[in-house]
Amino acid sequence: MIWDAVILGAGAAGMMAAIEAGRRGRRVLVIDHASAPGEKIRISGGGRCNFTNLHIAPERFLSQNPRFALSALKRFTQWDFIARIDAAGIAWHEKSLGQLFCNGSATQVVDMLVRDMERAGVTLWLGCALGEVRREAAGFAVETARGMQLARAVVVATGGKSIPKMGATGFGYRVAESFGLPVVETRPGLVPLTFAEQELTWMRPLAGVSLPGRVSCEKIGFDEALLFTHRGLSGPAILQISSYWREGEPIHLDLLPGRDVAADLRAARQTQGRAALRTVLGNWLPERLARHLEEATGVTLPVGALSSATLDRVAALLRDWRLVPVGSEGYRTAEVTLGGVDTRALDGRTMQAAGVPGLYFVGEVVDVTGWLGGYNFQWAWSSGWAAGQAV
């Protein structure tokens, strides 16, 4: 039998493409080497699946061509996916910054997608290894552990390299390169940052300390929580900035965003003159961090004895604490992969490869990476939907 479409990968984008193609009457086969579909969906959002975001916009996606994603995102929006969640009876709630989560388990989303595939007549093969994909007269031949499969179209939805313990590989990039398509250099994204030993010496005692702050790099910044760890820095603000940070660059921490710290310290000099600096800082910051910052400033006198210049120096540290990471925790803990199949080689409306009719790339394997908070799932839904309308 010749399939109308063979979809490689049973993640968010692959299942979405399969549903749409199946609903259009196509004979669709989805193949995944994992033993269960939608594993990244299942573990996302602490098991509650941050399935989209209310504030989807092209500038919140990283790519060599950020506007590439616009067509798919406009044609299948967050509101469209929310409607499917509602129709499936899945209760959800909004958290901070427009992030939408299931009230219950993320498996509800996986179950919805699998059910929709079944209703659309899609065939799903799990635990099936993939081999070479090559052009044939009738379309494509896909080597699988269950034998050669022929298809008029192939949709590559194999994800990126992030979280290899879940079976993530660079398979999709190799397929692209085998057809002569360019691949933008890949690297871990949305990942904790690591530091040299001299920094870790003082960071380790702060492990577990979390606080709201602003983390910036170059011209971009994020106001979210940051977390000290035994290996460096994590938390939403750090994960966000990691996608923009490059080796050798500093990051800047504002520990009290929105406050006039210099004015607050001057006021404390009048009202808490006998207090140590760590005590005053402890009014606004976690106690362990306040102690470290006192040591970092070298201040030993009580606040009442400090000059305005010294208070300004302390305020400058709190508002712009410059740190230089040495790296990240890598694909082991990265939530996404930056880079991927070059968008210049794809049609933004259909996700079809230029010069290779019938070959499509969707989801994380493409050089489109969203911010933390449901953006990458929305790209998966939107790009999968777009390919599913075309195969």
Coordinates of C-alpha atoms in Angstrom, one line a residue:
M1 CA 0.0 0.0 0.0
I2 CA 1.1 3.5 -0.7
W3 CA 0.3 5.9 2.2
D4 CA -0.8 9.5 1.4
A5 CA 1.4 10.7 4.2
V6 CA 3.9 9.1 6.6
I7 CA 4.5 11.3 9.6
L8 CA 7.8 10.7 11.4
G9 CA 7.2 11.5 15.1
A10 CA 4.2 11.2 17.4
G11 CA 4.8 14.4 19.4
A12 CA 2.7 17.5 19.4
A13 CA 3.4 18.6 15.8
G14 CA 3.3 15.2 14.3
M15 CA 0.0 14.2 15.9
M16 CA -1.5 17.6 14.9
A17 CA -0.5 17.1 11.3
A18 CA -1.8 13.6 11.3
I19 CA -5.2 14.7 12.6
E20 CA -5.6 17.4 10.0
A21 CA -4.5 15.1 7.1
G22 CA -6.7 12.3 8.3
R23 CA -9.7 14.5 8.6
R24 CA -9.2 15.5 4.9
G25 CA -9.5 11.8 3.9
R26 CA -5.8 11.0 3.6
R27 CA -4.4 7.6 4.5
V28 CA -1.9 8.5 7.2
L29 CA 0.7 6.5 9.1
V30 CA 2.4 8.0 12.2
I31 CA 5.7 6.3 13.3
D32 CA 7.6 6.9 16.5
H33 CA 10.4 4.9 18.1
A34 CA 9.1 5.7 21.6
S35 CA 6.7 3.4 23.4
A36 CA 4.1 6.1 24.0
P37 CA 3.0 9.1 22.0
G38 CA 3.4 12.7 23.2
E39 CA 6.0 12.2 25.9
K40 CA 7.1 15.8 25.9
I41 CA 3.4 16.8 26.3
R42 CA 3.1 14.4 29.3
I43 CA 6.0 15.9 31.3
S44 CA 5.5 19.5 30.4
G45 CA 4.4 22.1 32.8
G46 CA 5.1 19.9 35.8
G47 CA 2.8 17.3 34.4
R48 CA 0.0 19.8 33.7
C49 CA 1.0 20.8 30.1
N50 CA 1.4 24.5 29.5
F51 CA -0.4 24.0 26.2
T52 CA -0.4 27.5 24.8
N53 CA -0.1 31.2 25.7
L54 CA -2.6 34.0 25.3
H55 CA 0.1 36.4 24.0
I56 CA 1.3 34.6 20.9
A57 CA 3.3 37.0 18.7
P58 CA 6.0 36.5 16.1
E59 CA 8.6 38.6 18.1
R60 CA 8.4 36.0 20.8
F61 CA 10.0 33.4 18.6
L62 CA 13.7 33.0 17.8
S63 CA 14.7 32.2 14.2
Q64 CA 17.0 33.6 11.5
N65 CA 13.7 34.7 10.1
P66 CA 11.3 35.3 13.0
R67 CA 8.4 36.3 10.6
F68 CA 8.5 32.9 9.0
A69 CA 6.2 31.5 11.8
L70 CA 3.6 34.3 11.2
S71 CA 1.5 32.5 8.6
A72 CA 1.0 29.3 10.5
L73 CA 0.4 31.1 13.8
K74 CA -2.2 33.3 12.2
R75 CA -4.0 30.5 10.4
F76 CA -4.2 28.2 13.5
T77 CA -4.2 30.4 16.6
Q78 CA -4.0 29.8 20.3
W79 CA -7.8 30.4 20.3
D80 CA -8.3 27.6 17.9
F81 CA -6.4 25.2 20.1
I82 CA -8.2 26.4 23.2
A83 CA -11.5 25.7 21.4
R84 CA -10.3 22.1 20.9
I85 CA -9.3 21.8 24.6
D86 CA -12.8 23.1 25.6
A87 CA -14.6 20.8 23.2
A88 CA -12.7 17.8 24.7
G89 CA -13.9 18.9 28.2
I90 CA -10.4 19.6 29.5
A91 CA -10.5 22.1 32.3
W92 CA -7.7 24.7 32.3
H93 CA -6.5 27.9 34.0
E94 CA -4.3 30.8 33.3
K95 CA -1.2 31.4 35.3
S96 CA 1.2 34.3 35.0
L97 CA 2.1 36.0 31.7
G98 CA -0.8 34.4 29.7
Q99 CA 0.4 30.8 30.3
L100 CA -2.4 28.2 30.1
F101 CA -2.3 24.9 32.0
C102 CA -4.5 21.9 32.4
N103 CA -6.2 21.8 35.8
G104 CA -5.6 18.1 35.8
S105 CA -3.0 15.8 34.1
A106 CA -1.2 16.6 30.9
T107 CA -2.2 13.1 29.7
Q108 CA -5.6 14.6 29.0
V109 CA -4.1 16.5 26.1
V110 CA -2.2 13.4 24.8
D111 CA -5.5 11.3 25.1
M112 CA -7.4 14.0 23.2
L113 CA -4.8 14.0 20.3
V114 CA -4.7 10.2 20.2
R115 CA -8.5 10.0 20.2
D116 CA -8.7 12.6 17.4
M117 CA -6.2 10.6 15.3
E118 CA -8.2 7.4 15.8
R119 CA -11.4 9.2 14.7
A120 CA -9.6 10.5 11.7
G121 CA -8.6 7.0 10.7
V122 CA -4.8 7.6 11.4
T123 CA -2.6 4.5 11.9
L124 CA -0.1 4.8 14.7
W125 CA 3.0 2.7 15.1
L126 CA 4.9 3.0 18.3
G127 CA 8.2 1.4 19.3
C128 CA 9.2 1.4 15.6
A129 CA 12.7 2.5 14.7
L130 CA 13.2 4.6 11.6
G131 CA 15.9 4.4 8.9
E132 CA 16.6 6.2 5.7
V133 CA 14.1 8.4 3.9
R134 CA 14.6 8.6 0.1
R135 CA 12.9 9.8 -3.0
E136 CA 11.0 7.2 -5.1
A137 CA 9.1 7.5 -8.4
A138 CA 5.8 7.4 -6.5
G139 CA 6.9 9.8 -3.7
F140 CA 9.1 8.5 -0.8
A141 CA 10.4 5.3 0.7
V142 CA 10.8 5.2 4.5
E143 CA 12.8 2.4 6.0
T144 CA 11.3 1.2 9.3
A145 CA 11.7 -1.7 11.7
R146 CA 8.4 -3.0 10.2
G147 CA 9.6 -2.8 6.7
M148 CA 9.8 -0.3 3.9
Q149 CA 6.8 2.1 3.7
L150 CA 5.9 4.0 0.6
A151 CA 4.2 7.4 0.8
R152 CA 3.2 10.3 -1.5
A153 CA 4.3 12.7 1.3
V154 CA 6.5 12.6 4.4
V155 CA 6.2 15.0 7.3
V156 CA 9.3 15.2 9.6
A157 CA 8.1 15.9 13.1
T158 CA 10.9 14.3 15.1
G159 CA 11.7 17.2 17.4
G160 CA 15.1 18.4 18.4
K161 CA 18.0 17.2 20.5
S162 CA 16.6 18.3 23.9
I163 CA 16.1 15.8 26.7
P164 CA 18.0 12.8 25.1
K165 CA 16.9 10.5 27.9
M166 CA 13.5 10.6 26.3
G167 CA 14.9 9.4 23.1
A168 CA 15.5 12.8 21.4
T169 CA 18.0 12.6 18.5
G170 CA 19.1 14.7 15.5
F171 CA 17.3 12.4 13.1
G172 CA 15.2 15.1 11.5
Y173 CA 18.3 17.2 10.7
R174 CA 19.9 14.3 9.0
V175 CA 16.8 13.8 6.9
A176 CA 16.9 17.4 5.9
E177 CA 20.6 17.3 5.0
S178 CA 20.1 14.1 3.0
F179 CA 17.8 16.1 0.7
G180 CA 20.2 19.0 0.5
L181 CA 18.4 21.3 2.8
P182 CA 20.4 23.7 5.0
V183 CA 20.3 23.3 8.8
V184 CA 21.0 26.3 11.1
E185 CA 23.5 25.4 13.9
T186 CA 21.6 23.8 16.8
R187 CA 22.2 24.5 20.5
P188 CA 20.3 24.0 23.8
G189 CA 17.5 26.6 24.6
L190 CA 15.4 27.3 27.7
V191 CA 18.2 25.8 29.8
P192 CA 19.9 26.5 33.2
L193 CA 23.2 28.4 33.0
T194 CA 26.4 27.2 34.6
F195 CA 29.3 29.0 36.1
A196 CA 33.0 28.6 36.8
E197 CA 34.2 27.2 40.1
Q198 CA 35.1 30.6 41.6
E199 CA 31.5 31.7 41.1
L200 CA 30.1 28.4 42.3
T201 CA 32.0 28.7 45.6
W202 CA 29.6 31.4 46.7
M203 CA 26.6 30.3 44.6
R204 CA 26.4 26.8 46.2
P205 CA 25.4 28.1 49.7
L206 CA 22.6 30.0 48.0
A207 CA 21.2 26.9 46.3
G208 CA 17.4 26.9 46.6
V209 CA 17.1 30.6 47.0
S210 CA 14.5 32.0 44.6
L211 CA 13.3 35.5 44.0
P212 CA 11.5 37.6 41.3
G213 CA 14.0 39.6 39.3
R214 CA 14.9 40.9 35.9
V215 CA 17.6 39.1 33.8
S216 CA 18.9 40.8 30.7
C217 CA 21.4 40.1 27.9
E218 CA 22.2 42.6 25.2
K219 CA 18.8 44.3 24.4
I220 CA 16.4 41.7 25.7
G221 CA 15.3 41.1 29.3
F222 CA 12.7 39.1 31.3
D223 CA 10.9 39.8 34.5
E224 CA 10.4 36.4 36.1
A225 CA 11.7 34.3 38.9
L226 CA 15.3 33.3 39.1
L227 CA 16.7 30.4 41.2
F228 CA 20.2 29.7 42.6
T229 CA 21.3 26.1 42.2
H230 CA 24.4 24.0 43.0
R231 CA 25.4 24.3 39.3
G232 CA 24.6 28.0 38.8
L233 CA 21.3 29.8 37.9
S234 CA 17.9 28.5 36.8
G235 CA 14.3 29.6 37.1
P236 CA 12.0 31.0 34.3
A237 CA 14.0 34.3 33.9
I238 CA 17.3 32.4 33.4
L239 CA 15.7 29.8 31.0
Q240 CA 14.3 32.7 28.9
I241 CA 17.6 34.6 28.7
S242 CA 19.5 31.4 27.9
S243 CA 18.0 31.3 24.4
Y244 CA 19.6 34.7 23.7
W245 CA 22.8 34.3 25.7
R246 CA 26.0 33.3 23.8
E247 CA 29.3 32.0 25.3
G248 CA 31.5 34.8 26.6
E249 CA 28.7 37.3 27.1
P250 CA 27.6 38.6 30.5
I251 CA 24.1 38.5 31.9
H252 CA 22.7 41.3 34.1
L253 CA 20.6 40.6 37.1
D254 CA 18.3 43.3 38.6
L255 CA 17.3 41.9 42.0
L256 CA 14.8 44.6 42.8
P257 CA 13.2 45.6 39.5
G258 CA 10.9 48.6 39.6
R259 CA 12.4 50.0 42.9
D260 CA 14.4 53.1 43.5
V261 CA 17.0 51.2 45.5
A262 CA 19.2 54.1 46.2
A263 CA 16.3 56.1 47.6
D264 CA 15.2 53.1 49.7
L265 CA 18.7 52.7 51.1
R266 CA 18.8 56.4 52.0
A267 CA 15.5 56.1 53.8
A268 CA 16.8 53.1 55.7
R269 CA 19.8 55.1 56.8
Q270 CA 17.4 57.4 58.6
T271 CA 15.1 54.7 60.0
Q272 CA 17.4 51.8 60.5
G273 CA 20.7 53.5 61.1
R274 CA 22.1 50.9 63.5
A275 CA 21.2 48.0 61.4
A276 CA 23.7 46.0 59.3
L277 CA 23.4 46.2 55.6
R278 CA 22.3 42.6 55.4
T279 CA 19.4 43.4 57.8
V280 CA 18.2 46.2 55.6
L281 CA 18.6 44.1 52.4
G282 CA 16.7 41.3 54.2
N283 CA 13.6 43.5 54.1
W284 CA 13.5 43.1 50.4
L285 CA 15.6 39.9 49.6
P286 CA 16.0 36.4 50.9
E287 CA 18.2 36.4 54.0
R288 CA 20.9 34.2 52.6
L289 CA 21.2 36.4 49.5
A290 CA 21.2 39.5 51.6
R291 CA 24.2 38.2 53.6
H292 CA 26.1 37.3 50.4
L293 CA 25.5 40.7 48.9
E294 CA 26.8 42.4 52.1
E295 CA 30.0 40.4 51.7
A296 CA 30.2 41.2 48.0
T297 CA 30.0 44.9 48.7
G298 CA 32.7 44.8 51.4
V299 CA 30.5 46.9 53.7
T300 CA 31.1 46.3 57.4
L301 CA 29.7 49.5 59.0
P302 CA 26.0 49.9 60.0
V303 CA 23.8 51.5 57.4
G304 CA 23.7 54.8 59.3
A305 CA 27.4 55.2 58.9
L306 CA 27.5 54.7 55.2
S307 CA 28.1 57.6 52.7
S308 CA 25.7 58.3 49.9
A309 CA 28.3 57.2 47.5
T310 CA 28.5 53.8 49.2
L311 CA 24.8 53.4 49.2
D312 CA 24.8 54.3 45.5
R313 CA 27.4 51.6 44.9
V314 CA 25.3 49.0 46.7
A315 CA 22.2 50.1 44.8
A316 CA 24.1 49.7 41.5
L317 CA 25.0 46.2 42.4
L318 CA 21.5 45.3 43.2
R319 CA 20.1 46.8 40.0
D320 CA 22.9 45.6 37.7
W321 CA 24.7 42.5 39.0
R322 CA 26.9 41.4 36.1
L323 CA 27.7 37.7 35.9
V324 CA 29.4 35.7 33.1
P325 CA 28.2 32.1 32.7
V326 CA 30.6 29.5 31.3
G327 CA 27.9 27.4 29.6
S328 CA 24.6 25.7 30.1
E329 CA 23.4 22.4 31.4
G330 CA 23.1 21.3 27.7
Y331 CA 20.5 19.2 26.0
R332 CA 20.1 17.0 29.1
T333 CA 17.8 19.6 30.7
A334 CA 17.1 22.0 27.8
E335 CA 13.4 22.3 27.1
V336 CA 13.9 23.1 23.4
T337 CA 16.5 23.1 20.7
L338 CA 17.5 26.4 19.0
G339 CA 18.3 26.3 15.3
G340 CA 17.2 23.5 13.0
V341 CA 16.0 23.2 9.4
D342 CA 16.6 26.6 7.8
T343 CA 13.3 28.4 7.2
R344 CA 14.6 29.7 3.9
A345 CA 14.2 26.2 2.6
L346 CA 10.6 25.9 3.6
D347 CA 7.2 27.4 2.5
G348 CA 5.8 29.2 5.5
R349 CA 2.3 28.5 4.5
T350 CA 2.5 24.7 4.0
M351 CA 5.9 23.8 5.7
Q352 CA 6.9 22.0 2.5
A353 CA 10.6 21.9 1.5
A354 CA 11.6 24.0 -1.4
G355 CA 12.6 21.8 -4.4
V356 CA 11.4 18.6 -2.7
P357 CA 7.6 18.4 -3.3
G358 CA 5.9 16.2 -0.7
L359 CA 8.5 16.7 2.0
Y360 CA 7.5 18.7 5.1
F361 CA 9.1 19.8 8.4
V362 CA 7.1 20.9 11.4
G363 CA 7.6 21.7 15.1
E364 CA 10.9 21.8 16.9
V365 CA 13.0 20.4 14.1
V366 CA 12.5 23.7 12.3
D367 CA 14.5 26.8 13.1
V368 CA 11.7 28.4 15.1
T369 CA 11.9 28.5 18.9
G370 CA 9.4 30.2 21.2
W371 CA 9.7 31.7 24.6
L372 CA 9.0 29.7 27.7
G373 CA 5.4 29.5 28.6
G374 CA 3.4 27.6 25.9
Y375 CA 4.9 29.3 22.8
N376 CA 6.6 26.2 21.6
F377 CA 3.5 24.0 21.9
Q378 CA 1.6 26.6 19.9
W379 CA 4.2 26.5 17.2
A380 CA 3.8 22.7 17.2
W381 CA 0.0 22.9 16.9
S382 CA 0.2 25.7 14.2
S383 CA 2.9 24.2 12.0
G384 CA 1.5 20.7 12.3
W385 CA -1.9 22.1 11.3
A386 CA -0.4 23.9 8.3
A387 CA 1.3 20.8 7.0
G388 CA -1.8 18.7 7.6
Q389 CA -3.8 21.0 5.4
A390 CA -1.3 20.5 2.6
V391 CA -0.3 16.9 2.4

